[in-house]
Tab-separated table of C-alpha atoms in Angstrom:
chain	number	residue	atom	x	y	z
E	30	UNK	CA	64.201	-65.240	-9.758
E	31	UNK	CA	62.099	-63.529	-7.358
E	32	UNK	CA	63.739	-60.419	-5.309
E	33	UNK	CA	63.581	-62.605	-2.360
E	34	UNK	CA	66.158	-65.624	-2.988
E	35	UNK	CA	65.262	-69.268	-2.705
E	36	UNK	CA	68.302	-69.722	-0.674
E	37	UNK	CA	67.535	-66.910	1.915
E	38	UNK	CA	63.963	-68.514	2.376
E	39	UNK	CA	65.332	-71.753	2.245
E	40	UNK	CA	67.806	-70.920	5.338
E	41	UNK	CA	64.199	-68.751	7.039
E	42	UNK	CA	62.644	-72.202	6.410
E	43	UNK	CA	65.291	-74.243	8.071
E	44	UNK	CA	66.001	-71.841	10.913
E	45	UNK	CA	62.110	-71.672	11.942
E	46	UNK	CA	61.343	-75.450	11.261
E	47	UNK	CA	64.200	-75.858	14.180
E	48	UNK	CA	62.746	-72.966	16.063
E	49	UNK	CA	59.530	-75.014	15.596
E	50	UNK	CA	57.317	-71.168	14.285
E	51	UNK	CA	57.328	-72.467	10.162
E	52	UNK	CA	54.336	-74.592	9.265
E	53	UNK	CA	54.983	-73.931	5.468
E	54	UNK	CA	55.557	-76.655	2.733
E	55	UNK	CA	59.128	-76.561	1.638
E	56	UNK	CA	58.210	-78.033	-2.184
E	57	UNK	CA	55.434	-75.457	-2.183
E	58	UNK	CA	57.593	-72.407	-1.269
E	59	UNK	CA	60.201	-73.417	-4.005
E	60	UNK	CA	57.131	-73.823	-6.488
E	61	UNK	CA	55.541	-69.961	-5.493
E	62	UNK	CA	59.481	-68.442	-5.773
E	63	UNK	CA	59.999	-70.444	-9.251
E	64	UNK	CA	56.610	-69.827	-11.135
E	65	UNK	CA	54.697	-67.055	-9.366
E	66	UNK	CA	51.846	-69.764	-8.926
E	67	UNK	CA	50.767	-71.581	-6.151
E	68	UNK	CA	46.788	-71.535	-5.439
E	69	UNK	CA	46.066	-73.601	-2.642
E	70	UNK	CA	49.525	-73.744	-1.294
E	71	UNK	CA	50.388	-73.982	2.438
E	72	UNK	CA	52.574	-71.102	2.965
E	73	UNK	CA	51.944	-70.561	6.777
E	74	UNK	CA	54.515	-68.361	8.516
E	75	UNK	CA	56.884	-67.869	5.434
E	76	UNK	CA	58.866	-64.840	5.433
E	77	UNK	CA	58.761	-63.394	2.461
E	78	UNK	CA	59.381	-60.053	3.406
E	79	UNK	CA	60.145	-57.841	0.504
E	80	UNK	CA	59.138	-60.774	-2.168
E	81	UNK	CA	58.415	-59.454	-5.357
E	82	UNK	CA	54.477	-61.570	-5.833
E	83	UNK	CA	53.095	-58.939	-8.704
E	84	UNK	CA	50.518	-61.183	-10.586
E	85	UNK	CA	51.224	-64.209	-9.087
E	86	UNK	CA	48.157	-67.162	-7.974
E	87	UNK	CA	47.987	-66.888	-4.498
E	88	UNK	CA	44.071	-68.708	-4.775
E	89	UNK	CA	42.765	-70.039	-1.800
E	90	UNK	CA	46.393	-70.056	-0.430
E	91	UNK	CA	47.203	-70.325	3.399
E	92	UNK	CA	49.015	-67.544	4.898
E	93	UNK	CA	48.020	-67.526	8.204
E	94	UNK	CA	50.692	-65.346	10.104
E	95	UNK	CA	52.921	-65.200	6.658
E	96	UNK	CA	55.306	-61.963	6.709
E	97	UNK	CA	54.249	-59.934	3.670
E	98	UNK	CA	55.726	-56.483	5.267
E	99	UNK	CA	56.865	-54.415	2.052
E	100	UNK	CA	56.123	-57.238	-0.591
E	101	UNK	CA	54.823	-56.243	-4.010
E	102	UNK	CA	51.376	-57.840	-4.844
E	103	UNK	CA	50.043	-55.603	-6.723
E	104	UNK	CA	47.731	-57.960	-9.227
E	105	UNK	CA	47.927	-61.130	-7.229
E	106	UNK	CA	44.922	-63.205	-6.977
E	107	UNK	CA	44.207	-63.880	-3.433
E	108	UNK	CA	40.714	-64.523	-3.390
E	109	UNK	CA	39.694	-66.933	-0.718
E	110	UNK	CA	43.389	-66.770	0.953
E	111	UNK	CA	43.471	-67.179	4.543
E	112	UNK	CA	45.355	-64.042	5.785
E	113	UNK	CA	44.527	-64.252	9.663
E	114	UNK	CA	47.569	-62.782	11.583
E	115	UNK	CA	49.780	-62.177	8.646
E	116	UNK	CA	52.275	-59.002	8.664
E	117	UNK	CA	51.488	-56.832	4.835
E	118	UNK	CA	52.584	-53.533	6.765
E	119	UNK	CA	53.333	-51.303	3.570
E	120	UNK	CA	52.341	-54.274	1.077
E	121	UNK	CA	51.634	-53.065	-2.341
E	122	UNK	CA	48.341	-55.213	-3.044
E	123	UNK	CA	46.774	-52.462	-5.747
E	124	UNK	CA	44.801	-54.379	-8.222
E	125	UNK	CA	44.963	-57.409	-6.189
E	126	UNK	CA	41.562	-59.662	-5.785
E	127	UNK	CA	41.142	-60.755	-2.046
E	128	UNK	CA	37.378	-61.364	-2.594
E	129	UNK	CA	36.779	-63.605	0.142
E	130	UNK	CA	40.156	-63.690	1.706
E	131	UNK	CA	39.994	-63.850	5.558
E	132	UNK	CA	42.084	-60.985	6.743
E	133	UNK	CA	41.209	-61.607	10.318
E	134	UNK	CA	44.273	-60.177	12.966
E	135	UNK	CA	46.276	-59.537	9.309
E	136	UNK	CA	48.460	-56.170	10.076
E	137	UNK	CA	47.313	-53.761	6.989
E	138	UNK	CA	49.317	-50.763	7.941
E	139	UNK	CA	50.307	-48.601	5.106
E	140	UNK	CA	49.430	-50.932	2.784
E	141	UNK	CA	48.494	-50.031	-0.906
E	142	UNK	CA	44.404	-51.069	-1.622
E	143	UNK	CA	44.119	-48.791	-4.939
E	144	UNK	CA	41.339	-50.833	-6.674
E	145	UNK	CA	42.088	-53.843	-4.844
E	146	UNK	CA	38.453	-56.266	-4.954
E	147	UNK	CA	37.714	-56.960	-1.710
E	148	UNK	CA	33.869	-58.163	-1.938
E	149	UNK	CA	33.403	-60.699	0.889
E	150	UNK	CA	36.699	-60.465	2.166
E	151	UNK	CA	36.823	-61.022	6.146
E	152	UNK	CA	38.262	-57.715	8.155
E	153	UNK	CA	38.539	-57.291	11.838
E	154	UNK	CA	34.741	-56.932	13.310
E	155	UNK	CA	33.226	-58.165	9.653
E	156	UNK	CA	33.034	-58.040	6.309
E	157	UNK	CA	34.527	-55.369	3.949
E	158	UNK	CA	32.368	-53.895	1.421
């Protein structure tokens, strides 16, 4: 199991679909925490602050306004991810390929690039080279 527990998203899941701010898919979040995969996935808004995501397949995932602060994603394919508005303040995303992610509004703060790919990928006023 992940370092964040299915039951403490579960309960950020339930709290924010009452609160009305969670767009995420509930099966989907259980499938990322369980196998690391989950290209594709609608993870909008999910608070996975601290999750342990080292390798996993984030592909083409949506994580518009997701909180990432302090999660480890160092590997993690992420290419083509939407990113717009989502919190990775202190992320470790070394090694991770975000070629073509949109990172549009995402909060970058102190996060770890080291040899991250980032060809195409979609920063504030443009594209990062």
């Amino acid at each position: 199991m992940k370092s964040v527990t299915l039951g403490a998203v579960s309960f950020g899941l339930m709290f924010g679909l009452v609160a009305g701010a969670i767009a995420a898919n509930p099966q989907q979040v259980n499938q990322l925490l369980q196998t690391n995969q989950c290209p594709g996935c609608d993870l909008r808004s999910i608070p996975l602050l601290q999750a342990s995501l080292a390798n996993a397949d984030l592909q083409g995932a949506d994580l518009r306004g997701a909180n990432l602060r302090e999660a480890n994603l160092s590997g993690a394919n992420l290419s083509g991810a939407a990113l717009g508005g989502a919190s990775l303040r202190q992320a470790n995303l070394a090694g991770a390929d975000l070629t073509n992610a949109n990172l549009i509004g995402a909060d970058l703060t102190g996060a770890n690039l080291d040899n991250a790919k980032l060809a195409g990928a979609i920063w504030v006023d443009g594209t990062i080279k």
